[in-house]
Short mmCIF file of C-alpha atoms in Angstrom, two decimals:
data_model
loop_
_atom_site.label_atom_id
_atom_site.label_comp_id
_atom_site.label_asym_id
_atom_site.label_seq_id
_atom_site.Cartn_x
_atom_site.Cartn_y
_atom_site.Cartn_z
CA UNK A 609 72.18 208.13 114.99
CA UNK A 610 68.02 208.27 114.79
CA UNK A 611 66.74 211.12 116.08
CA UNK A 612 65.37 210.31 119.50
CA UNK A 613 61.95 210.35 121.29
CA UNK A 614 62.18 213.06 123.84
CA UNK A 615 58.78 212.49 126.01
CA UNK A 616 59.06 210.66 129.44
CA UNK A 617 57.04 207.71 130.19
CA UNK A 618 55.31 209.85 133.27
CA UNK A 619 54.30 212.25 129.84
CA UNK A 620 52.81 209.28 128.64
CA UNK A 621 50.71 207.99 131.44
CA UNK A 622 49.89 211.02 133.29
CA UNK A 623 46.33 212.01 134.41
CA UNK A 624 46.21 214.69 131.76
CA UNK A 625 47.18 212.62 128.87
CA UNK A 626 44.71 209.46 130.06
CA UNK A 627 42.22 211.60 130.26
CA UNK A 628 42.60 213.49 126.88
CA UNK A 629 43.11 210.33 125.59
CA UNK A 630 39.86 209.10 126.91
CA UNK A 631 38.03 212.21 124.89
CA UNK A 632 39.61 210.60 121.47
CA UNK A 633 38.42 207.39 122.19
CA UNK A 634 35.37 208.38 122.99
CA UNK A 635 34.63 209.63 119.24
CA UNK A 636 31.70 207.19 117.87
CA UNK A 637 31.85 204.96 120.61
CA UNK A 638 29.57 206.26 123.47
CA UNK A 639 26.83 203.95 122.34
CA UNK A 640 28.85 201.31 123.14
CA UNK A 641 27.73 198.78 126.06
CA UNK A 642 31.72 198.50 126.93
CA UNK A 643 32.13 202.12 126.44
CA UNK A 644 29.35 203.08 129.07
CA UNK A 645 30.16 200.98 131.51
CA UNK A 646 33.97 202.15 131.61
CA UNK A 647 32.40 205.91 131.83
CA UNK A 648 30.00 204.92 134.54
CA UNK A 649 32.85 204.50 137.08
CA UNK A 650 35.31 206.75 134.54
CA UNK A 651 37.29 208.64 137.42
CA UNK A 652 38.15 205.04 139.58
CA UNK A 653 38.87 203.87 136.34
CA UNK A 654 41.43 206.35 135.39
CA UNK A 655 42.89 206.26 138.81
CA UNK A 656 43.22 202.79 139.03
CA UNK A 657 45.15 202.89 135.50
CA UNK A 658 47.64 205.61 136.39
CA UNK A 659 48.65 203.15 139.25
CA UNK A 660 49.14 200.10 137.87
CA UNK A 661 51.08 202.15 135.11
CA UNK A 662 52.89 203.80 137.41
CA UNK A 663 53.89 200.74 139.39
CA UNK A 664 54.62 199.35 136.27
CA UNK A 665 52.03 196.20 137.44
CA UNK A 666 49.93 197.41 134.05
CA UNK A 667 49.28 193.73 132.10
CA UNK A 668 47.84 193.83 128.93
CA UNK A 669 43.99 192.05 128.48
CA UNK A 670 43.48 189.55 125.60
CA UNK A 671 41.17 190.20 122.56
CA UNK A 672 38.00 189.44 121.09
CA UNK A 673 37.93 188.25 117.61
CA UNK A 674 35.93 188.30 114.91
CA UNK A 675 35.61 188.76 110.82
CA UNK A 676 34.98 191.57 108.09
CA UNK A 677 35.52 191.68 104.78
CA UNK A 678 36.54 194.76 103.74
CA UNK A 679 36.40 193.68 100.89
CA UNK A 680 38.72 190.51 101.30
CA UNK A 681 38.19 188.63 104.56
CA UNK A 682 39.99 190.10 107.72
CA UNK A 683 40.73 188.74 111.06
CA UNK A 684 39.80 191.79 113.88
CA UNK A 685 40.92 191.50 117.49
CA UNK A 686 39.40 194.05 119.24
CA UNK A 687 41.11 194.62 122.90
CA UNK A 688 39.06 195.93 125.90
CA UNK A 689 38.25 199.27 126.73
CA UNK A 690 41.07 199.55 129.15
CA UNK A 691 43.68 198.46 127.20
CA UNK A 692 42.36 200.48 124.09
CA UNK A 693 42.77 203.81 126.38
CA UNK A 694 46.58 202.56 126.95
CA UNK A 695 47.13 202.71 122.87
CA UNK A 696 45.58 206.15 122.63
CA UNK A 697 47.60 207.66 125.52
CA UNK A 698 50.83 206.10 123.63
CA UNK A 699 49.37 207.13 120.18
CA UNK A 700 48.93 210.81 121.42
CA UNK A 701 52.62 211.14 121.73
CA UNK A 702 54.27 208.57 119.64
CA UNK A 703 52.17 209.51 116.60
CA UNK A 704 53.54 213.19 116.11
CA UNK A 705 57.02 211.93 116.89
CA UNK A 706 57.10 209.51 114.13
CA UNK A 707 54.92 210.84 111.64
CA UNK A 708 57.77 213.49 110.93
CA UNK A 709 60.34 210.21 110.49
CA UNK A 710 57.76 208.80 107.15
CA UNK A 711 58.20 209.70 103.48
CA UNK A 712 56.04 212.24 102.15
CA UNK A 713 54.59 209.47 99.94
CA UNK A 714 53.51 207.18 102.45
CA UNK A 715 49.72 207.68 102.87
CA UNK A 716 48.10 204.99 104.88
CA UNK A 717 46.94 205.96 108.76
CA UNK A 718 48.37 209.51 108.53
CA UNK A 719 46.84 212.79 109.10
CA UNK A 720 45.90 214.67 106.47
CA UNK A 721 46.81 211.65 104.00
CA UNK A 722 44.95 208.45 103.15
CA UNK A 723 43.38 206.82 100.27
CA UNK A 724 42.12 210.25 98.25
CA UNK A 725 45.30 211.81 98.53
CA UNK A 726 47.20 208.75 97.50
CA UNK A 727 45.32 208.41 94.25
CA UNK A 728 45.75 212.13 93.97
CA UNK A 729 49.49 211.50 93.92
CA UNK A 730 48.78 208.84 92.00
CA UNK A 731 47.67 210.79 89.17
CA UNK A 732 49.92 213.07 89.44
CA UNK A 733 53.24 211.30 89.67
CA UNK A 734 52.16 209.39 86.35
CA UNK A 735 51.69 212.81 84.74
CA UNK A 736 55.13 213.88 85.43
CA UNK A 737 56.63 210.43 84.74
CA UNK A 738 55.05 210.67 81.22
CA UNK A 739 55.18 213.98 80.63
CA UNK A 740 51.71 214.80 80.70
CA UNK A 741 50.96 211.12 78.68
CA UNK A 742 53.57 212.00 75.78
CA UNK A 743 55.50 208.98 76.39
CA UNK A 744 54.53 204.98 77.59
CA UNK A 745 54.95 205.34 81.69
CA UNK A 746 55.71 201.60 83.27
CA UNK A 747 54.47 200.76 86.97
CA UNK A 748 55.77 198.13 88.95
CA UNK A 749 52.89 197.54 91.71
CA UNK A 750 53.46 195.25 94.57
CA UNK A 751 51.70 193.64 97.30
CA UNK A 752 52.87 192.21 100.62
CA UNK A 753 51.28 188.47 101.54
CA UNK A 754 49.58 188.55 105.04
CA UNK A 755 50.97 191.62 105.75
CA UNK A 756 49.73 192.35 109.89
CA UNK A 757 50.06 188.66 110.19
CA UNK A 758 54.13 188.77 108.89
CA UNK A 759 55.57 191.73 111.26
CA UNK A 760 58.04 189.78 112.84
CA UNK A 761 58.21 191.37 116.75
CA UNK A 762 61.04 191.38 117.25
CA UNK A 763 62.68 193.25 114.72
CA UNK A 764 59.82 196.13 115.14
CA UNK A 765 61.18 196.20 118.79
CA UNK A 766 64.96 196.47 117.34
CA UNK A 767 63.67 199.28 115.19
CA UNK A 768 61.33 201.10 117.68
CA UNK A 769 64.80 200.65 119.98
CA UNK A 770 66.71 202.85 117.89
CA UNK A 771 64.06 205.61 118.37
CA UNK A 772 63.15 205.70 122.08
CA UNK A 773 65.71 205.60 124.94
CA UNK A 774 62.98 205.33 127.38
CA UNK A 775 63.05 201.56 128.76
CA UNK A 776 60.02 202.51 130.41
CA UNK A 777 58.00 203.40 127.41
CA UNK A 778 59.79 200.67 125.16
CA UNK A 779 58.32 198.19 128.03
CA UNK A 780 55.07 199.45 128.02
CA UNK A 781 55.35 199.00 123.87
CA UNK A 782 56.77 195.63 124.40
CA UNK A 783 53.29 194.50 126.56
CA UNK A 784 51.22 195.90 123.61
CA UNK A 785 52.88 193.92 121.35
CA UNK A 786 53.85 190.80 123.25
CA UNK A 787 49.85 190.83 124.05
CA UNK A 788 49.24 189.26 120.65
CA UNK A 789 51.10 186.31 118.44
CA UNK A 790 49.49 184.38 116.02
CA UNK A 791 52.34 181.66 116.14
CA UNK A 792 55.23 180.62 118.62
CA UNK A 793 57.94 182.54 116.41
CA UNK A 794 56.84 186.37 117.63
CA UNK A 795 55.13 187.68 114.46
CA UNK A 796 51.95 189.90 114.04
CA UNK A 797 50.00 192.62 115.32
CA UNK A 798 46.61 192.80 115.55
CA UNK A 799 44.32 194.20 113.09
CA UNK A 800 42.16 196.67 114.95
CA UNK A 801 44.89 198.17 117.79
CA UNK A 802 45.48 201.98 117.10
CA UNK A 803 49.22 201.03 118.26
CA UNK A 804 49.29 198.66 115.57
CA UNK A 805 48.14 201.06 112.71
CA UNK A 806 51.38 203.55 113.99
CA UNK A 807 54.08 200.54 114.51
CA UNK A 808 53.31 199.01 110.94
CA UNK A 809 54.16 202.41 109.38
CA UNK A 810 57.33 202.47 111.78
CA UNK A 811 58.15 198.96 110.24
CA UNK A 812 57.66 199.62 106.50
CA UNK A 813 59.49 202.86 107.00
CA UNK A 814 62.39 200.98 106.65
CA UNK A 815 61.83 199.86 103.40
CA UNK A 816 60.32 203.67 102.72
CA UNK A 817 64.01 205.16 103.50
CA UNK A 818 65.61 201.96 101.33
CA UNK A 819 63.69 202.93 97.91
CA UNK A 820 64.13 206.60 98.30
CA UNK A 821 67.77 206.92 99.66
CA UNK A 822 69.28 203.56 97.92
CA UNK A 823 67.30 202.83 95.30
CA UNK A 824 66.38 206.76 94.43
CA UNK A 825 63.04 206.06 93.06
CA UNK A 826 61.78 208.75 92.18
CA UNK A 827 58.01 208.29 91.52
CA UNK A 828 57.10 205.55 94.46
CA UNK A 829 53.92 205.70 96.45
CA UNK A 830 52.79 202.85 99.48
CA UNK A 831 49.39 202.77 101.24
CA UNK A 832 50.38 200.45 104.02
CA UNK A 833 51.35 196.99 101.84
CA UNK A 834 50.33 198.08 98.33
CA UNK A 835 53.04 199.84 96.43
CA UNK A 836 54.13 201.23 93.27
CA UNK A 837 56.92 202.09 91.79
CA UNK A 838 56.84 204.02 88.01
CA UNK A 839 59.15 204.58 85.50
CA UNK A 840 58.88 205.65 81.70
CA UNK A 841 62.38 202.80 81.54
CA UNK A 842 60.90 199.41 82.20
CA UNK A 843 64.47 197.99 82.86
CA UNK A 844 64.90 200.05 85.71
CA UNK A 845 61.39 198.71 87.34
CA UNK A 846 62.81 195.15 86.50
CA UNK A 847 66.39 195.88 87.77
CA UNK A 848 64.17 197.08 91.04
CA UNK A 849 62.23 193.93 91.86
CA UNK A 850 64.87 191.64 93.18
CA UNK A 851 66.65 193.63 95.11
CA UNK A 852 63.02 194.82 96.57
CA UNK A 853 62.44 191.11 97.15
CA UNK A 854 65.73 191.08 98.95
CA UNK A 855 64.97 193.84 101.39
CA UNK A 856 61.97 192.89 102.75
CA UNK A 857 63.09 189.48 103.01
CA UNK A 858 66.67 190.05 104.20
CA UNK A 859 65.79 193.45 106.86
CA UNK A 860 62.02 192.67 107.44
CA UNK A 861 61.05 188.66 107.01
CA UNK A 862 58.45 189.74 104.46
CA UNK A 863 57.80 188.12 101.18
CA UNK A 864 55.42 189.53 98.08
CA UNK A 865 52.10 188.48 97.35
CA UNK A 866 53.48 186.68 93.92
CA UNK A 867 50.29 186.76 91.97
CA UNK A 868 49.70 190.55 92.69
CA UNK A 869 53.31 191.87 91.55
CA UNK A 870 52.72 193.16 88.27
CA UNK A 871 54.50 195.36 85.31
CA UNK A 872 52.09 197.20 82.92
CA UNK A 873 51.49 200.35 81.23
CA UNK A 874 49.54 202.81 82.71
CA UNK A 875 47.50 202.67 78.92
CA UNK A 876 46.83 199.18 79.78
CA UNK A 877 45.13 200.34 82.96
CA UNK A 878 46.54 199.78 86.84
CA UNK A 879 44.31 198.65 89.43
CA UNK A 880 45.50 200.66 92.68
CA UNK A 881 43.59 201.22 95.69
CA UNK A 882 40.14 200.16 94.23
CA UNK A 883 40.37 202.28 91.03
CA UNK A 884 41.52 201.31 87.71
CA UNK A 885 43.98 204.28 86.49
CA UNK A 886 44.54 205.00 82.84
CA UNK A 887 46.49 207.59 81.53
CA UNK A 888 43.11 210.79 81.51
CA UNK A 889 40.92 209.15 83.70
CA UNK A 890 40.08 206.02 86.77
CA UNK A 891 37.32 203.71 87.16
CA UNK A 892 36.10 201.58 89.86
CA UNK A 893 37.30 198.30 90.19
CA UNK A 894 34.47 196.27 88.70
CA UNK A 895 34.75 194.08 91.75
CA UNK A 896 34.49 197.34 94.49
CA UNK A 897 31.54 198.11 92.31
CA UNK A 898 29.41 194.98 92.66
CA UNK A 899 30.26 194.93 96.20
CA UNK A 900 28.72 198.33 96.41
CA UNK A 901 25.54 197.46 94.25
CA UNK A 902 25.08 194.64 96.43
CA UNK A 903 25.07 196.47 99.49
CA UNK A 904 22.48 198.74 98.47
CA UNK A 905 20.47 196.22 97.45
CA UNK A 906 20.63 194.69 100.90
CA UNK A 907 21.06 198.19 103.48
CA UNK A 908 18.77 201.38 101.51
CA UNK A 909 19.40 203.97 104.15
CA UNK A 910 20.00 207.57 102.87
CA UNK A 911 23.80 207.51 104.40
CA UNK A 912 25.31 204.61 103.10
CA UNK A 913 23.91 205.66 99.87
CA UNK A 914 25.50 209.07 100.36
CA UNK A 915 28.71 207.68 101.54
CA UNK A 916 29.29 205.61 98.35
CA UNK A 917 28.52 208.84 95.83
CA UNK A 918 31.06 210.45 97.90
CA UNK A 919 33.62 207.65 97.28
CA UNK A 920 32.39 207.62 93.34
CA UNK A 921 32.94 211.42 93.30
CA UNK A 922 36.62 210.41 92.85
CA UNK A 923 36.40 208.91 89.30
CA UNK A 924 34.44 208.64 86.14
CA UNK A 925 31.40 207.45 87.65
CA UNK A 926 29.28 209.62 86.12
CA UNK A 927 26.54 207.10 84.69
CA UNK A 928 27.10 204.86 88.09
CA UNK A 929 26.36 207.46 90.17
CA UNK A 930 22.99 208.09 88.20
CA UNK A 931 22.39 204.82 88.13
CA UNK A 932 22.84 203.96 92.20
CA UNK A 933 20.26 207.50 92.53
CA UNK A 934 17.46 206.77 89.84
CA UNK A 935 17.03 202.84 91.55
#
């Protein structure tokens, strides 16, 4: 037995929790056209949403689309303003709730986590897997193919089941969800809903709970579909890998990116979340740092500028650092 989501739906959409809601979204959007225009009418708006939630009448909008490449090519479907309030009010109170289900190691969309801390741990795990680099440490890194595009819906709705007794709220989840498909056999969320960012975590938690409490791996770190797995035995990695490949397959209907699954030595240098770790030190990904040379080249302002020597103050960058600041 899970351990169950005790907040009501009326928690979810009442007045107070639309409107605080509204405040977070609000955060480096109130230059937005869409944005504006919600808050010029902000108070029908709100009342007109409570309704419809509380007649349960609420329907879900569609989505604009449109590319980034961050730094591969993406797919973003933005949803309207409405709707994005909607995923904040159910963020607010799913977030907390789940967020105390996850691993400690799982860093990606989590308070007080993300990529810094994750290379952090990083570090550190391979320091106590080699005993402070007195021994050859093995990592098994993995990738998942098309990873938002792959969540299969209807198992995320089995597992969010299992959580939340609420057939209210698990409706109102199910609209979110059912709002976007990119095929006729239920699979994908889109990349860009705060909802999403929460229920993808919710997903790969199973496979979180599977390596620590079946396959008792000691030293394993995700940031939402990159993975690693280390080991100073290289058989046990290998020994790992199919029945990995099994799990996500079998329990989840994902399959791994087969030219990014790799065992190497950490000597032999492992690129993980844009940095290429070796056993003393890291260094950007030669590719991350071309991208960000050619960005400068193209966008001088002071702030991006100051936003990549924060991201360089991470690694050895010394001499790139110098470099990006004397041109």
């Amino acid at each position: 037995m899970r351990i169950q989501f005790n907040h009501t739906y009326d928690d979810i959409i009442s007045p107070e929790n639309l409107l605080g809601a509204w405040r977070e979204f609000l955060k480096g959007k109130r230059n937005k056209t869409d944005t504006q225009e919600f808050q010029y009418r902000l108070s029908d708006h709100l009342t007109d949403l409570h309704t419809d939630l509380e007649n349960n009448s609420y329907r879900h909008g569609g989505y604009y689309a449109f590319n980034i490449s961050d730094p591969k090519p993406r797919n973003i479907h933005k949803a309207n303003v409405r709707d994005r309030l909607v995923h904040h009010a159910l963020y607010r109170k799913l977030y907390p709730f789940f967020d105390r289900t996850f691993i400690t190691d799982s860093y990606s969309c989590r308070k007080e986590k993300g990529t810094h801390k994750a290379l952090e741990q990083f570090e550190r795990f391979a320091r106590k897997a080699s005993k402070n680099h007195t021994r050859t440490v093995w990592v098994l890194k993995c990738d998942i193919r098309k990873f938002f595009a792959s969540i299969d819906q209807e198992i995320l709705t089995a597992i969010v089941r299992e959580y939340i007794p609420d057939t209210k709220i698990l409706g109102l989840i199910s609209k979110i969800v059912d709002s976007f498909s990119n095929s006729k056999d239920k699979t994908g969320l889109p990349l860009g809903n705060l909802t999403s960012q929460l229920l993808v975590n919710v997903y790969m938690n199973e496979f979180d709970q599977f390596v620590k409490h079946k396959l008792k791996a000691k030293y394993y770190i995700r940031y939402a579909d990159d993975f690693a797995f280390m080991s100073y035995n290289r058989d046990v990695l290998v020994e790992f890998l199919p029945l990995i490949c099994a799990f996500l397959k079998d329990r989840l209907k994902l399959e791994m990116h087969p030219r990014k699954v790799s065992i190497s030595t950490i000597a032999s240098g492992i690129d993980f979340l844009g940095w290429v770790h070796f056993p003393e030190h890291r260094v950007l990904r030669p590719t991350t740092r071309k991208r960000m040379i050619r960005t400068l080249q193209e966008d001088k302002r002071p702030e991006v500028l100051n936003s990549y020597l924060g991201l360089l103050s991470h690694g050895n960058t010394t001499k790139l650092r110098e470099k990006l600041i004397s041109n």
